[in-house]
Amino acid sequence: MKGRHPNEDTKRSRDMTEERPVPEGRELAGHGIGRRGVLRLLGLGAIGAAPLAVMPPILRTALGGKEVRSPEKAARTKDGRIRQWTMIIDLRYCDGCQSQEAPPRCTAACIEGHFAPEPMEWIEVFEGELPGGGTQFIPTPCQQCQNPPCVNVCPVAATFSTPEGTVLIDQNRCIGCRICMAACPYDRRFFNWGKAPIPPESLLIDYSAEHQVPAKRGTVMKCDFCPDMARTGTLPYCVQACPQDAIYYGDLEEDIATNGKGLVAASRFLTENQAYRLKEDFGTKPRVYYIAGHGEAAGRDPYTKDRLPTTWPWTERVKGAKTWSR
Amino acid sequence: MKNVFRAMILSVVMGAAVLALAGSAEATHAKLDLVAPSRLTAGHSVNVEAVLHSTPGGESVAGATITFYMDNSFGGVDGEVMLGQAVTDENGVAVLNYEPRTAGEHQLRVEYLTPGENEPEEATWSHSVDGASGQLYRSTSGVQIPGLNVWLLIAVVATVWAVLLSVAARVIAIAYAGDNGEVGDRRPGAM
Amino acid sequence: MALDRTGKGGEDVESLGRAGGSPLEGTGPLEGRGPAAEGPLSRLERAALAPVTGTSRWYYLWVAFLLMVIAWGVYAYSRQLQDGLIVTGMRDRISWGLYITTFVFFIGISHAGTLISAILRVSQARWRTPITRMAEFITVVALACGALFVIIDLGRPDRVLNVVVYGRWQSPIIWDVLAITTYLTASIAYLFLPMIPDLALFRDRLAGRVSRWRISLYDLLSVRWRGTPSQWRSMGAAITTAMILIIPIAVSVHTVVSWIFAMTLRVPWNSTIFGAFFVAGAIFSGVATLIIVMAILRKVYHLEEYITEKHFVYLGYLLAAFTLIMLYGNISEFLTAGYKLEEGEEFHFRQLFLESYAGFYWFYALGGLVLPGVLILMPWTRNIWGVVAAAVLVDLAMWVERYFIVITGLRVPLMPYEPASYSPTWVEWSVMAAGFALFALLITLFVKVFPIIAVWEVAEDLESAEFAPAAGRLPSGAAPEPAGGAGR
């Protein structure tokens, strides 16, 4: 070992076919493999990489597969263009149903219509503080983002954007990893931690991603904008149920919206009332717009706080189902 | 007698003056006309002009608010949508930028309510709209940078696995090399 | 034990050499020595073979204990499969908990192998040779246990194959799956390759002393190793390739694991520092785990001659260096966020530094970063006990850090509602304990079957170093001496 430069031999040993004495251990770590060795490596590597080509995700990428539902089923305007659903919530009219002396009717109707398991409130009426001490009620459905963080992170495309711009969940594919729940900045996704506390009759309904009944244990669900109803021209449960007609449902493609009583031109309605979206800074680009207010048009005094807590009306639940806390 | 006659003339003159003063700023009747292109395409906006003249006399009425409506139905609700409002200029012309969104035959209704009158002045404009060539509402999210896409990731992963598989091939090479019955030094340093 | 034949030390070594070649063949220094002298290389061989040939009662007790813990964990998991994740403490607002914490922790400690084996091998640091094998063991076992915890956390584990069939390249979870499987494959290769000559040693030396299936296993795994020049060349080339490749793979693994958090908009997670910070934390906890495993195995299998105080001190220096890196990361992240206090950060700072989670954070910062650094840098505690104590603190603190990162990240309210709380249930604790027991069990079993020391690497080290191995000391001036003084 003495007097020998560690790299002396390895510098010369490039051709593997030449008989060489075994290099010393210290040199072994830095032993070159030679030009032929590199070529052999690449050749074997290319053969070895072939199986990757049959991996399903690669195939789907190659064939241009998208996770968007088929546009054939999309809701369309009279002249055949795909509807772009939106919701405009006029907070000047929302008083949290204080005047009704009942829990918020929008949430109640949604729960009844969708058999939303307890304790899920797919449209939830939050009470936000106003500068100066009063509060405002903010009915918050899924914001149906156009840059949806939940769709971006889902590993199996169980949650996906439709051509109408809504975000749906396929509970038959969801693996329950809950990264979408971590990603949603609006707290609008709910997990079926146990057997869903829903009435037994809901088990008889055929499940579809547009009508998430019955809920499946171990998967995620949320507000879906009632796309199956909207396609037939029926307004979602929350829109129909609001006693103050504060919620508008609309189509940005035809530029029209309604709260069940009157019609408005959506873009003009948004502009003239300085409509805004929640957490605009995050760049999620929601489809739900808000018009600032605190229920004054419904006669609410902003310093009258609190709304009644939501209840779930089922008298009977699926056997073995227990509710859980949020 | 002369005083009564004088009072009557005074009141007539005053009444006429009042009437004249009242009538000079605004017309007692107005007439609305619509001027708009005849051929429209959904998604292309046009300017619709409403011209307001007083009748009789035909002079333009300025500073009047004109409202534009259209019938529509959506979500089970039939009714009128207010498309907008515009104020007439010194020529009595109010302009609204109108973007038709649906193909077919439509009627746009324009309304002006004269102050003091119960019935609004109306004008309608029937027009037909051609269909749009594609979706009008575009929601863009995301930035496309050429080359930075999923294929890049696939290429990196494939390369790494190719190298790993070549390492596996080396192990096979070791096994083959041991086949020829040669016995060598176990110790790397021995010569 | 066979090598205990006294009387003909030198001849026996030669006869063994004729049996098929061992790394110790042609041990020059031994030839011609008297029978009483057992050369350093045959001692090395004995030390490597000892765990495989003899099993003590304590071993069986230990394995039985671990199996009991695992069995209890399996029962707890069966309750979870039956009733759903409702048996855990996770809920809608705090939807990740102990399982994801432990997953991140295990993937973190899997970086032990990368640093020791790969980085030190690339830099040709000779002192690594006795511990590379253990480091590589830990890597493989930790990766397997970590991957298990992700599956345990799923709401629908029956659909786990959806990840393969419907996987989306754009998802951080898929990046995780890709990175971890790649790293696991590379680590297994990297564990296996340098072990081939030692497996051949086992194959040759242990005939008749262990069960037949084990001999066939060694035979199979040593892939007809004979020590020929072409085989050495192949192995050398493969190790070189793997060693260079595994470093970027390992860096990518914990980076993508951190991106599970950093690709979301949660206030404490929405930070660009996560990738680098997590990789540093991973190597940090990996070194600590290696120190602990090393200390235990050294004691149990009497490897004091090969794993000396020097090794603990050097790893201790590495640990201390990483405490500084981690402190830097903490300061970077919290100072830049705290200076501005954007919406949500104020709540987060209160919960983390002053209120509910303050205990966790300050234990981590003071007990897991400052104290271990002090223990190692103070000469009075810079010895095996001090370093092992520091390592234990570091591992505890790093688990706690992963815990509060996950929980406090999810706890910051997104809308006007009261912040939720999370307390793990017995199911989660049991499954976590079982995971750690599985980790320990796999290492325990591994030591019983495979060579725990890289015999050929240590042998060449012994050859080239100019010191008497029995003393376990460095020659004066050859390397910085531990300030504490003599080795053991």
XYZ file of N, CA and C in Angstrom, chain C residues 31-196:
498
model
N 0.229 -15.809 9.387
C 1.004 -16.993 9.052
C 2.279 -17.030 9.858
N 2.499 -18.175 10.378
C 3.734 -18.366 11.108
C 3.632 -17.919 12.547
N 2.466 -17.384 12.934
C 2.360 -16.967 14.329
C 2.085 -18.183 15.187
N 2.292 -17.955 16.410
C 2.061 -19.044 17.351
C 0.580 -19.323 17.507
N 0.272 -20.446 18.036
C -1.126 -20.866 18.180
C -1.933 -19.964 19.119
N -1.270 -19.334 20.072
C -2.041 -18.562 21.040
C -2.608 -17.283 20.443
N -1.954 -16.817 19.376
C -2.412 -15.540 18.822
C -3.592 -15.734 17.891
N -4.685 -15.106 18.204
C -5.797 -15.117 17.257
C -5.726 -13.795 16.529
N -5.559 -13.848 15.247
C -5.364 -12.612 14.503
C -6.604 -11.726 14.537
N -6.397 -10.454 14.255
C -7.524 -9.517 14.283
C -8.609 -9.907 13.296
N -8.213 -10.514 12.207
C -9.208 -10.826 11.190
C -10.068 -12.017 11.581
N -9.490 -12.962 12.255
C -10.333 -14.087 12.664
C -11.250 -13.668 13.800
N -10.790 -12.711 14.615
C -11.675 -12.173 15.657
C -12.857 -11.486 15.012
N -12.559 -10.754 13.923
C -13.616 -10.058 13.198
C -14.638 -11.055 12.667
N -14.120 -12.132 12.102
C -15.019 -13.130 11.542
C -15.888 -13.732 12.634
N -15.260 -14.005 13.771
C -16.025 -14.596 14.874
C -17.122 -13.644 15.320
N -16.761 -12.358 15.417
C -17.751 -11.375 15.850
C -18.922 -11.314 14.868
N -18.612 -11.438 13.593
C -19.680 -11.357 12.606
C -20.552 -12.603 12.642
N -19.965 -13.754 12.922
C -20.744 -14.994 12.890
C -21.525 -15.230 14.180
N -21.019 -14.651 15.267
C -21.586 -14.958 16.583
C -23.098 -14.767 16.670
N -23.642 -13.647 16.238
C -25.083 -13.472 16.421
C -25.888 -14.556 15.726
N -25.339 -15.078 14.639
C -26.102 -16.026 13.842
C -26.078 -17.419 14.452
N -25.016 -17.730 15.133
C -24.868 -19.107 15.588
C -25.424 -19.351 16.985
N -25.398 -18.366 17.838
C -25.881 -18.608 19.196
C -27.076 -17.745 19.526
N -28.067 -18.311 20.170
C -29.242 -17.530 20.559
C -29.459 -17.660 22.046
N -29.523 -16.536 22.721
C -29.698 -16.613 24.172
C -31.171 -16.570 24.529
N -31.426 -16.848 25.800
C -32.793 -16.850 26.305
C -33.395 -15.463 26.200
N -32.542 -14.462 26.458
C -33.049 -13.104 26.416
C -33.582 -12.771 25.043
N -32.943 -13.300 24.035
C -33.393 -13.040 22.673
C -34.826 -13.499 22.490
N -35.097 -14.729 22.952
C -36.452 -15.246 22.787
C -37.464 -14.434 23.569
N -37.085 -13.996 24.765
C -37.975 -13.169 25.567
C -38.268 -11.854 24.852
N -37.228 -11.276 24.324
C -37.374 -10.002 23.616
C -38.314 -10.159 22.424
N -38.088 -11.188 21.634
C -38.940 -11.408 20.463
C -40.377 -11.671 20.894
N -40.537 -12.431 21.976
C -41.894 -12.716 22.449
C -42.595 -11.429 22.856
N -41.868 -10.558 23.547
C -42.443 -9.281 23.961
C -42.883 -8.470 22.744
N -41.994 -8.380 21.762
C -42.335 -7.609 20.564
C -43.547 -8.203 19.860
N -43.600 -9.516 19.794
C -44.738 -10.145 19.122
C -46.037 -9.849 19.856
N -45.962 -9.766 21.177
C -47.180 -9.445 21.936
C -47.659 -8.044 21.613
N -46.711 -7.108 21.552
C -47.092 -5.730 21.240
C -47.701 -5.665 19.844
N -47.094 -6.386 18.924
C -47.613 -6.376 17.553
C -48.997 -7.012 17.512
N -49.179 -8.092 18.248
C -50.481 -8.750 18.251
C -51.560 -7.807 18.781
N -51.238 -7.077 19.839
C -52.197 -6.118 20.381
C -52.519 -5.042 19.349
N -51.493 -4.594 18.642
C -51.712 -3.596 17.608
C -52.577 -4.126 16.481
N -52.379 -5.381 16.133
C -53.203 -5.977 15.084
C -54.655 -6.040 15.537
N -54.865 -6.363 16.803
C -56.233 -6.376 17.319
C -56.856 -4.978 17.229
N -56.073 -3.982 17.637
C -56.583 -2.610 17.580
C -56.937 -2.235 16.145
N -56.092 -2.615 15.205
C -56.370 -2.297 13.809
C -57.599 -3.034 13.307
N -57.809 -4.236 13.828
C -58.997 -4.971 13.400
C -60.257 -4.248 13.859
N -60.195 -3.618 15.041
C -61.334 -2.811 15.479
C -61.548 -1.647 14.527
N -60.448 -1.085 14.061
C -60.562 0.034 13.137
C -61.159 -0.416 11.813
N -60.777 -1.582 11.349
C -61.336 -2.082 10.096
C -62.831 -2.342 10.252
N -63.199 -2.783 11.449
C -64.587 -3.147 11.664
C -65.492 -1.929 11.782
N -65.051 -0.942 12.581
C -65.919 0.190 12.873
C -65.584 1.435 12.070
N -64.481 1.437 11.403
C -64.096 2.634 10.663
C -63.174 3.522 11.479
N -62.722 4.606 10.855
C -61.767 5.492 11.508
C -62.398 6.266 12.653
N -63.681 6.059 12.908
C -64.313 6.722 14.035
C -63.700 6.269 15.352
N -63.039 5.107 15.348
C -62.399 4.648 16.593
C -61.141 5.440 16.908
N -60.682 6.257 15.956
C -59.527 7.106 16.237
C -60.023 8.448 16.771
N -59.099 9.332 17.089
C -59.478 10.652 17.584
C -59.580 11.675 16.477
N -59.334 11.259 15.228
C -59.361 12.218 14.128
C -60.803 12.556 13.764
N -61.022 13.821 13.389
C -62.334 14.241 12.948
C -62.180 15.201 11.779
N -63.302 15.764 11.297
C -63.248 16.594 10.084
C -62.236 17.723 10.177
N -62.186 18.406 11.320
C -61.337 19.590 11.375
C -59.877 19.215 11.540
N -59.578 18.190 12.326
C -58.194 17.701 12.427
C -58.215 16.279 11.878
N -57.989 16.175 10.573
C -58.252 14.915 9.876
C -57.026 14.037 9.711
N -55.892 14.461 10.223
C -54.709 13.604 10.262
C -54.178 13.612 11.686
N -53.545 12.522 12.112
C -53.077 12.480 13.494
C -51.850 11.614 13.652
N -51.964 10.677 14.571
C -50.814 9.855 14.944
C -50.265 9.051 13.782
N -51.141 8.551 12.928
C -50.672 7.670 11.865
C -49.776 8.406 10.877
N -50.219 9.591 10.453
C -49.409 10.340 9.504
C -48.135 10.831 10.180
N -48.242 11.203 11.459
C -47.037 11.600 12.204
C -46.003 10.487 12.175
N -46.444 9.284 12.498
C -45.512 8.160 12.565
C -44.992 7.798 11.176
N -45.841 7.924 10.180
C -45.396 7.689 8.803
C -44.239 8.624 8.461
N -44.429 9.916 8.699
C -43.380 10.873 8.367
C -42.130 10.590 9.192
N -42.327 10.209 10.446
C -41.184 9.919 11.304
C -40.374 8.753 10.761
N -41.048 7.672 10.393
C -40.323 6.510 9.886
C -39.600 6.810 8.579
N -40.264 7.505 7.682
C -39.582 7.848 6.435
C -38.374 8.712 6.767
N -38.504 9.550 7.792
C -37.377 10.378 8.198
C -36.192 9.551 8.655
N -36.443 8.594 9.558
C -35.282 7.863 10.056
C -34.699 6.942 9.000
N -35.423 6.704 7.935
C -34.848 5.879 6.878
C -33.681 6.576 6.196
N -33.478 7.845 6.473
C -32.344 8.517 5.850
C -31.033 8.214 6.539
N -31.060 7.349 7.556
C -29.816 6.943 8.207
C -28.878 6.338 7.183
N -29.419 5.429 6.400
C -28.580 4.716 5.443
C -27.954 5.640 4.442
N -28.760 6.583 3.973
C -28.231 7.479 2.949
C -27.000 8.182 3.417
N -27.113 8.766 4.610
C -25.991 9.568 5.039
C -24.773 8.709 5.260
N -24.950 7.673 6.084
C -23.775 6.909 6.474
C -23.208 6.158 5.287
N -24.055 5.357 4.671
C -23.515 4.515 3.617
C -23.110 5.318 2.411
N -24.034 6.104 1.926
C -23.769 6.719 0.633
C -22.861 7.935 0.752
N -23.258 8.871 1.556
C -22.470 10.104 1.598
C -21.081 9.843 2.146
N -21.005 9.035 3.200
C -19.684 8.774 3.749
C -18.869 7.894 2.819
N -19.552 7.040 2.084
C -18.810 6.191 1.150
C -18.266 7.023 0.001
N -19.090 7.932 -0.484
C -18.630 8.799 -1.570
C -17.416 9.606 -1.113
N -17.481 10.064 0.135
C -16.353 10.855 0.618
C -15.239 9.974 1.169
N -15.435 8.645 1.058
C -14.399 7.679 1.427
C -13.924 7.853 2.856
N -14.873 8.085 3.739
C -14.521 8.171 5.159
C -14.394 6.754 5.695
N -13.235 6.389 6.137
C -12.999 4.994 6.499
C -13.723 4.577 7.765
N -14.017 5.500 8.629
C -14.561 5.113 9.912
C -15.979 4.579 9.805
N -16.555 4.717 8.642
C -17.939 4.283 8.516
C -18.086 2.769 8.424
N -17.001 2.049 8.089
C -17.167 0.660 7.660
C -17.897 -0.254 8.641
N -17.651 -0.173 9.954
C -18.387 -1.113 10.809
C -19.867 -0.815 10.924
N -20.285 0.394 10.584
C -21.681 0.735 10.848
C -22.538 0.850 9.601
N -21.940 0.676 8.437
C -22.741 0.842 7.224
C -23.864 -0.185 7.152
N -23.568 -1.401 7.543
C -24.588 -2.443 7.429
C -25.793 -2.110 8.293
N -25.531 -1.713 9.533
C -26.643 -1.371 10.417
C -27.446 -0.207 9.853
N -26.749 0.760 9.300
C -27.440 1.918 8.750
C -28.343 1.495 7.605
N -27.853 0.614 6.767
C -28.668 0.175 5.645
C -29.856 -0.670 6.096
N -29.657 -1.511 7.140
C -30.773 -2.264 7.731
C -31.878 -1.303 8.117
N -31.469 -0.288 8.908
C -32.457 0.647 9.454
C -33.243 1.288 8.316
N -32.542 1.656 7.264
C -33.212 2.303 6.136
C -34.315 1.422 5.578
N -33.968 0.178 5.267
C -34.955 -0.690 4.626
C -36.142 -0.936 5.551
N -35.847 -1.238 6.811
C -36.929 -1.556 7.745
C -37.801 -0.330 7.992
N -37.175 0.831 8.147
C -37.952 2.048 8.405
C -38.850 2.386 7.232
N -38.370 2.213 6.019
C -39.206 2.498 4.855
C -40.415 1.576 4.823
N -40.181 0.301 5.100
C -41.303 -0.638 5.068
C -42.335 -0.273 6.137
N -41.863 0.034 7.344
C -42.805 0.396 8.407
C -43.529 1.697 8.092
N -42.817 2.661 7.527
C -43.455 3.930 7.184
C -44.552 3.755 6.162
N -44.259 2.985 5.130
C -45.261 2.772 4.087
C -46.508 2.112 4.666
N -46.276 1.230 5.667
C -47.407 0.557 6.299
C -48.354 1.557 6.945
N -47.812 2.607 7.547
C -48.664 3.546 8.276
C -49.549 4.372 7.369
N -49.126 4.615 6.140
C -50.014 5.348 5.236
C -51.236 4.509 4.947
N -51.003 3.215 4.735
C -52.122 2.338 4.421
C -53.049 2.209 5.625
N -52.455 2.188 6.824
C -53.273 2.107 8.033
C -54.163 3.331 8.162
N -53.695 4.484 7.686
C -54.435 5.730 7.822
C -55.591 5.842 6.826
N -55.604 5.011 5.799
C -56.623 5.157 4.759
C -58.007 4.819 5.290
N -59.005 5.525 4.769
C -60.377 5.221 5.129
C -60.882 3.988 4.402
N -60.314 3.710 3.223
C -60.714 2.550 2.451
C -59.461 1.790 2.030
N -58.805 1.076 2.954
C -57.594 0.347 2.578
C -57.862 -0.741 1.550
N -59.143 -1.151 1.441
C -59.460 -2.166 0.433
C -59.288 -1.612 -0.975
N -59.214 -0.286 -1.086
C -59.085 0.314 -2.411
C -57.679 0.833 -2.675
N -56.706 0.347 -1.917
C -55.362 0.911 -2.043
C -54.806 0.726 -3.451
N -55.248 -0.305 -4.150
C -54.741 -0.497 -5.508
C -55.228 0.560 -6.483
N -56.255 1.307 -6.097
C -56.682 2.427 -6.939
C -55.525 3.365 -7.219
N -54.597 3.409 -6.273
C -53.446 4.286 -6.420
C -52.623 3.883 -7.645
N -52.572 2.597 -7.915
C -51.819 2.133 -9.071
C -52.654 2.263 -10.339
N -53.932 1.876 -10.237
C -54.767 1.828 -11.435
C -55.199 3.221 -11.886
N -55.553 4.076 -10.916
C -56.081 5.394 -11.269
C -55.128 6.515 -10.895
N -53.904 6.207 -10.545
C -52.997 7.218 -10.012
C -52.845 8.436 -10.900
N -52.791 9.595 -10.258
C -52.589 10.840 -10.971
C -51.175 11.324 -10.718
N -50.429 11.541 -11.774
C -49.049 11.995 -11.626
C -48.971 13.325 -10.892
N -50.049 14.106 -10.930
C -49.977 15.445 -10.348
C -50.195 15.458 -8.840
N -50.430 14.301 -8.249
C -50.764 14.300 -6.831
C -49.541 14.072 -5.956
N -49.392 14.831 -4.865
C -48.252 14.618 -3.969
C -48.215 13.205 -3.398
N -49.385 12.581 -3.243
C -49.385 11.221 -2.711
C -48.765 10.254 -3.714
N -49.018 10.471 -4.975
C -48.407 9.604 -5.986
C -46.897 9.846 -6.031
N -46.474 11.092 -5.874
C -45.031 11.349 -5.831
C -44.411 10.568 -4.670
N -45.148 10.551 -3.548
C -44.724 9.775 -2.390
C -44.557 8.310 -2.729
N -45.592 7.749 -3.358
C -45.564 6.323 -3.696
C -44.373 6.043 -4.603
N -44.180 6.887 -5.615
C -43.056 6.693 -6.540
C -41.727 6.783 -5.807
N -41.580 7.846 -5.011
C -40.296 8.067 -4.349
C -39.993 6.959 -3.352
N -41.000 6.562 -2.577
C -40.726 5.559 -1.547
C -40.446 4.195 -2.165
N -41.192 3.811 -3.189
C -40.886 2.516 -3.798
C -39.509 2.552 -4.455
N -39.178 3.669 -5.086
C -37.853 3.763 -5.699
C -36.759 3.682 -4.638
N -36.961 4.419 -3.545
C -35.953 4.426 -2.496
C -35.850 3.055 -1.836
N -36.975 2.402 -1.646
C -36.951 1.077 -1.029
C -36.191 0.103 -1.919
N -36.486 0.140 -3.207
C -35.775 -0.738 -4.138
C -34.282 -0.432 -4.136
N -33.951 0.841 -4.232
C -32.539 1.211 -4.262
C -31.850 0.829 -2.963
N -32.543 0.988 -1.839
C -31.930 0.656 -0.553
C -31.729 -0.834 -0.396
N -32.695 -1.609 -0.862
C -32.523 -3.059 -0.792
C -31.319 -3.468 -1.641
N -31.216 -2.873 -2.817
C -30.060 -3.170 -3.665
C -28.787 -2.754 -2.959
N -28.840 -1.593 -2.339
C -27.658 -1.040 -1.720
C -27.304 -1.773 -0.439
N -28.269 -2.390 0.194
C -27.994 -3.230 1.359
C -27.400 -4.546 0.891
N -27.982 -5.066 -0.140
C -27.638 -6.397 -0.601
C -26.259 -6.467 -1.249
N -25.956 -5.519 -2.114
C -24.710 -5.614 -2.882
C -23.447 -5.755 -2.041
N -23.211 -4.833 -1.073
C -21.970 -5.004 -0.307
C -22.034 -6.206 0.618
N -23.238 -6.805 0.754
C -23.370 -7.929 1.672
C -22.997 -9.234 0.979
N -22.876 -9.214 -0.332
C -22.642 -10.466 -1.064
C -21.381 -11.196 -0.594
